[in-house]
Coordinates of N, CA and C in Angstrom, one line a residue:
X187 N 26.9 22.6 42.5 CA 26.5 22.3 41.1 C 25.2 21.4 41.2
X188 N 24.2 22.1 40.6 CA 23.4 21.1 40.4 C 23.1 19.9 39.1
X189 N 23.0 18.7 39.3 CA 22.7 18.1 38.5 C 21.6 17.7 38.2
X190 N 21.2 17.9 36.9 CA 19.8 17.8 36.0 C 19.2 16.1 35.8
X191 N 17.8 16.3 35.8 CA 17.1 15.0 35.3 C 17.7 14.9 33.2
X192 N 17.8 13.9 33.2 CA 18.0 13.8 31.5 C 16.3 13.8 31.3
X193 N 15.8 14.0 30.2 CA 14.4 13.9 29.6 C 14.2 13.3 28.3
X194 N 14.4 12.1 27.9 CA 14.3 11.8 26.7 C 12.8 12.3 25.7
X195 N 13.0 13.1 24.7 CA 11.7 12.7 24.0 C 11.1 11.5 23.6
X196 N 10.2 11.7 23.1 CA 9.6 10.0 21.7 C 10.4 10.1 21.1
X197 N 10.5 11.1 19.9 CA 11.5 11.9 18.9 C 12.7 11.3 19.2
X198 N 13.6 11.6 20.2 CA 14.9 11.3 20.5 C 15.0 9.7 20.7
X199 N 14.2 9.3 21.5 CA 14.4 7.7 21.8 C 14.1 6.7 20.2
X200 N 12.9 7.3 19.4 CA 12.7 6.4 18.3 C 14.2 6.7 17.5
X201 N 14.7 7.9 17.7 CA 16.4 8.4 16.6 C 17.1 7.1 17.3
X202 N 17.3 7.2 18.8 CA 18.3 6.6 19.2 C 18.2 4.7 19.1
X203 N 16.9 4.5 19.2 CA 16.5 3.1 18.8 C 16.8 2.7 17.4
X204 N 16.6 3.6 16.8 CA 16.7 3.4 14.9 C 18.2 2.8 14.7
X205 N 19.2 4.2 15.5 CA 20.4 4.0 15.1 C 21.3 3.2 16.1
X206 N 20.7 2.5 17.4 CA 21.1 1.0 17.7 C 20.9 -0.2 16.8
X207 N 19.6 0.3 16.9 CA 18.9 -1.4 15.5 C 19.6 -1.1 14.1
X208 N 20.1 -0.2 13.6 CA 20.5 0.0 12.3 C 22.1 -0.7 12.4
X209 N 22.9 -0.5 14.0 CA 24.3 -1.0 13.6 C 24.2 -2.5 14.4
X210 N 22.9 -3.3 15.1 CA 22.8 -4.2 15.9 C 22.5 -5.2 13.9
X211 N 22.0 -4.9 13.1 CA 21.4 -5.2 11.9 C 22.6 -4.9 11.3
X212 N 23.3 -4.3 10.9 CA 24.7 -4.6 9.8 C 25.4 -5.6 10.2
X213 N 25.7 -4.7 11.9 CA 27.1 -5.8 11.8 C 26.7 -7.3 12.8
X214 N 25.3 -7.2 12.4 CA 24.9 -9.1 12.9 C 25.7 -9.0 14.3
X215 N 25.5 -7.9 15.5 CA 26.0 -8.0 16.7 C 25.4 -6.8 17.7
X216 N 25.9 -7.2 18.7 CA 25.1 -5.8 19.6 C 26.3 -5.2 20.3
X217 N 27.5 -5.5 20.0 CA 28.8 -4.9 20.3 C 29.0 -3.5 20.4
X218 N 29.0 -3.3 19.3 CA 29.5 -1.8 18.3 C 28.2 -0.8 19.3
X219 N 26.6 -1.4 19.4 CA 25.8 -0.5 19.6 C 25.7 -0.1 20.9
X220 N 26.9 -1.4 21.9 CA 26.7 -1.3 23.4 C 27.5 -0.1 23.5
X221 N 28.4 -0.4 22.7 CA 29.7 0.7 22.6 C 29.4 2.1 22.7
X222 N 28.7 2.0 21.5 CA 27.8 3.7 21.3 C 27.2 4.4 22.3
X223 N 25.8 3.2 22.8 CA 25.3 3.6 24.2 C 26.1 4.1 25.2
X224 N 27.2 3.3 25.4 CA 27.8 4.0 26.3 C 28.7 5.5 26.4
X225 N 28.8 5.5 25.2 CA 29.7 6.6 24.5 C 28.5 7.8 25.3
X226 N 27.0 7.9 24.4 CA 26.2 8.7 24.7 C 25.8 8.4 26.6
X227 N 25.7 7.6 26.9 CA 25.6 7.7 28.6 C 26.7 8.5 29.2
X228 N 27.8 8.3 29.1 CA 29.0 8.8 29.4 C 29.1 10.3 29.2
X229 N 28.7 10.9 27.8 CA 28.7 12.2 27.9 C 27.5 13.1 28.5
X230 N 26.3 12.5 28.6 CA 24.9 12.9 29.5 C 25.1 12.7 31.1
X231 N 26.2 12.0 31.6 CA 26.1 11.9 32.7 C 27.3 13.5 33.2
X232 N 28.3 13.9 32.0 CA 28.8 15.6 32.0 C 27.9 16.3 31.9
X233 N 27.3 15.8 30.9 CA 26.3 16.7 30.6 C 25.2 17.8 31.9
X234 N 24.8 16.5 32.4 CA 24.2 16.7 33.7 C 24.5 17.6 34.7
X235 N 26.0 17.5 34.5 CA 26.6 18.9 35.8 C 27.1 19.5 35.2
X236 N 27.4 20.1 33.7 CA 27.8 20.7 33.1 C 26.7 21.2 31.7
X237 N 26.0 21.7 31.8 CA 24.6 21.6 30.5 C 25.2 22.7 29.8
X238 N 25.5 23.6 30.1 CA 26.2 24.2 28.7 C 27.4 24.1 27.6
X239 N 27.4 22.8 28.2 CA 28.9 22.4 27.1 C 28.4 22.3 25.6
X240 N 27.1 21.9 25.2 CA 26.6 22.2 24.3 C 26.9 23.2 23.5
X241 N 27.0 22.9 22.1 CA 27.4 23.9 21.0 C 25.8 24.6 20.8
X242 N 25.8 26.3 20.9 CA 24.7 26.7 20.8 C 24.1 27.1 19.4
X243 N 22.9 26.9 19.1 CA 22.3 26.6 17.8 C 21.2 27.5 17.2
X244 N 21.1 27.9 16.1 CA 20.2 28.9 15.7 C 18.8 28.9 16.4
X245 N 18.4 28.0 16.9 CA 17.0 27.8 18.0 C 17.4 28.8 19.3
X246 N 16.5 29.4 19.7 CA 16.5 29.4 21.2 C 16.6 28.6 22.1
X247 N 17.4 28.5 23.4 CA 17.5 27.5 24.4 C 17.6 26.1 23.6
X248 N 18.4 26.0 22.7 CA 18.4 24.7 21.9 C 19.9 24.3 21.6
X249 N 20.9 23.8 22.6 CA 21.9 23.2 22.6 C 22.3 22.2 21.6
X250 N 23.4 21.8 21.4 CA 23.9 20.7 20.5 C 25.2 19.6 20.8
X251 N 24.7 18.5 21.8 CA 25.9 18.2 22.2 C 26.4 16.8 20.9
X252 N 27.9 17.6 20.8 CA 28.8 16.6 19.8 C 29.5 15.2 20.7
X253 N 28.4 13.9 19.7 CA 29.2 12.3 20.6 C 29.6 11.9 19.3
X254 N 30.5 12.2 18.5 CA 31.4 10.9 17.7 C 30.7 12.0 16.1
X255 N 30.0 10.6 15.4 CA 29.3 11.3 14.6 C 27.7 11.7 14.5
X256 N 27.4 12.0 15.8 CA 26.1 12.3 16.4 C 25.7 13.7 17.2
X257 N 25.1 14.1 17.1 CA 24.3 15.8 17.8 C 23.2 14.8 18.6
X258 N 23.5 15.4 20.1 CA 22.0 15.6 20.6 C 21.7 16.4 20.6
X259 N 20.5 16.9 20.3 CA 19.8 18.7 20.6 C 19.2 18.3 22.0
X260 N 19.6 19.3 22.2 CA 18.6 19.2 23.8 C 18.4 21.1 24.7
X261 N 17.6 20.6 25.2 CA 16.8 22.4 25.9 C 17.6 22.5 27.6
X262 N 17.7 23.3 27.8 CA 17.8 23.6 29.2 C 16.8 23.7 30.3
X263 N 16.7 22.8 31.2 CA 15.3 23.6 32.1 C 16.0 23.8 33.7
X264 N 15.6 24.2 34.5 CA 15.7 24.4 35.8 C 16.3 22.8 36.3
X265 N 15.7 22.2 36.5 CA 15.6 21.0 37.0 C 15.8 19.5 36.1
X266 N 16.1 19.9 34.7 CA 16.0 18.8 33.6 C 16.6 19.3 32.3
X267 N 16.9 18.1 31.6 CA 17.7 18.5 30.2 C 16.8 17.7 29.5
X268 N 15.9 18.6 28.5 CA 15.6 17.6 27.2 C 15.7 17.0 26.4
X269 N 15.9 15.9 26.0 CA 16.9 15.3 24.9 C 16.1 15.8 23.9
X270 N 16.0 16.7 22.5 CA 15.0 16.9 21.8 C 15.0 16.1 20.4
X271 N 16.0 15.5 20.0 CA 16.5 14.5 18.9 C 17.7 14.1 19.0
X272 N 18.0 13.1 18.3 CA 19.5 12.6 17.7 C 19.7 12.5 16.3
X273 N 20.7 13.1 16.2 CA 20.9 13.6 14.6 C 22.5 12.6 14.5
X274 N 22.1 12.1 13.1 CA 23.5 11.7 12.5 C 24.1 12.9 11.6
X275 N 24.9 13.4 12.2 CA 25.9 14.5 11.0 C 26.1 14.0 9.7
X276 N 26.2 13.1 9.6 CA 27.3 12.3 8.4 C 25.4 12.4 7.4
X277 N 24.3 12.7 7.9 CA 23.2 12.9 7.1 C 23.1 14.6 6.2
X278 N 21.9 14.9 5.4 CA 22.1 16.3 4.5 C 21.2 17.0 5.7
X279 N 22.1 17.2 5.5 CA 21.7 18.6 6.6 C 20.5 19.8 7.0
X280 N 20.1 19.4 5.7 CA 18.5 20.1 5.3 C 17.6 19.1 5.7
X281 N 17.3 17.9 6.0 CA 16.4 17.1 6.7 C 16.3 17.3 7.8
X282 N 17.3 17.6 8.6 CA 17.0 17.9 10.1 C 15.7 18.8 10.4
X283 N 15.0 18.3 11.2 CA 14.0 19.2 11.8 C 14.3 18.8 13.5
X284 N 14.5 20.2 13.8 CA 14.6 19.6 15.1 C 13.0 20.4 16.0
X285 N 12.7 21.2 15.3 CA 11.0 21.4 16.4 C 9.8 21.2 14.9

């Protein structure tokens, strides 16, 4: 089995920054957001030897992996997984743009 490089976007990293600082900012702590992080580390490191666990999505080569109440989209490549955004589910659904 091979295991893939992760690839974050801008796109993905500015989602995934927003929604640490948005629960580091409610709950006046960085607890809850270490938590999360790890939640998402934890499943990217399956991810990695496993890339098609991803729910497949009206995109081409455009996977969807489910952490809690979060979607990563991400692409498949030979040698690397692109993180392409992070989507909060619990949002309208019609905002999403993922290209």
């Amino acid at each position: 089995m091979v295991s893939r490089k992760i690839i974050w976007s801008p796109r993905s990293k500015k989602r995934l920054y927003e929604i640490l600082d948005f629960f580091n900012q409610r709950n006046q702590s960085t607890i809850y957001s270490r938590k999360l992080y790890k939640s998402f580390q934890k499943e990217l490191s399956i991810l990695k030897l496993q890339p098609h666990i991803g729910v497949k999505t009206n995109f081409e080569n455009v996977r969807g992996l489910i952490i809690g109440d979060y979607i990563l989209f991400y692409e498949i490549e030979p040698k690397q997984i692109n993180i392409i955004t992070v989507w909060d589910s619990r949002q309208n659904p019609e905002d999403l743009k993922i290209i």
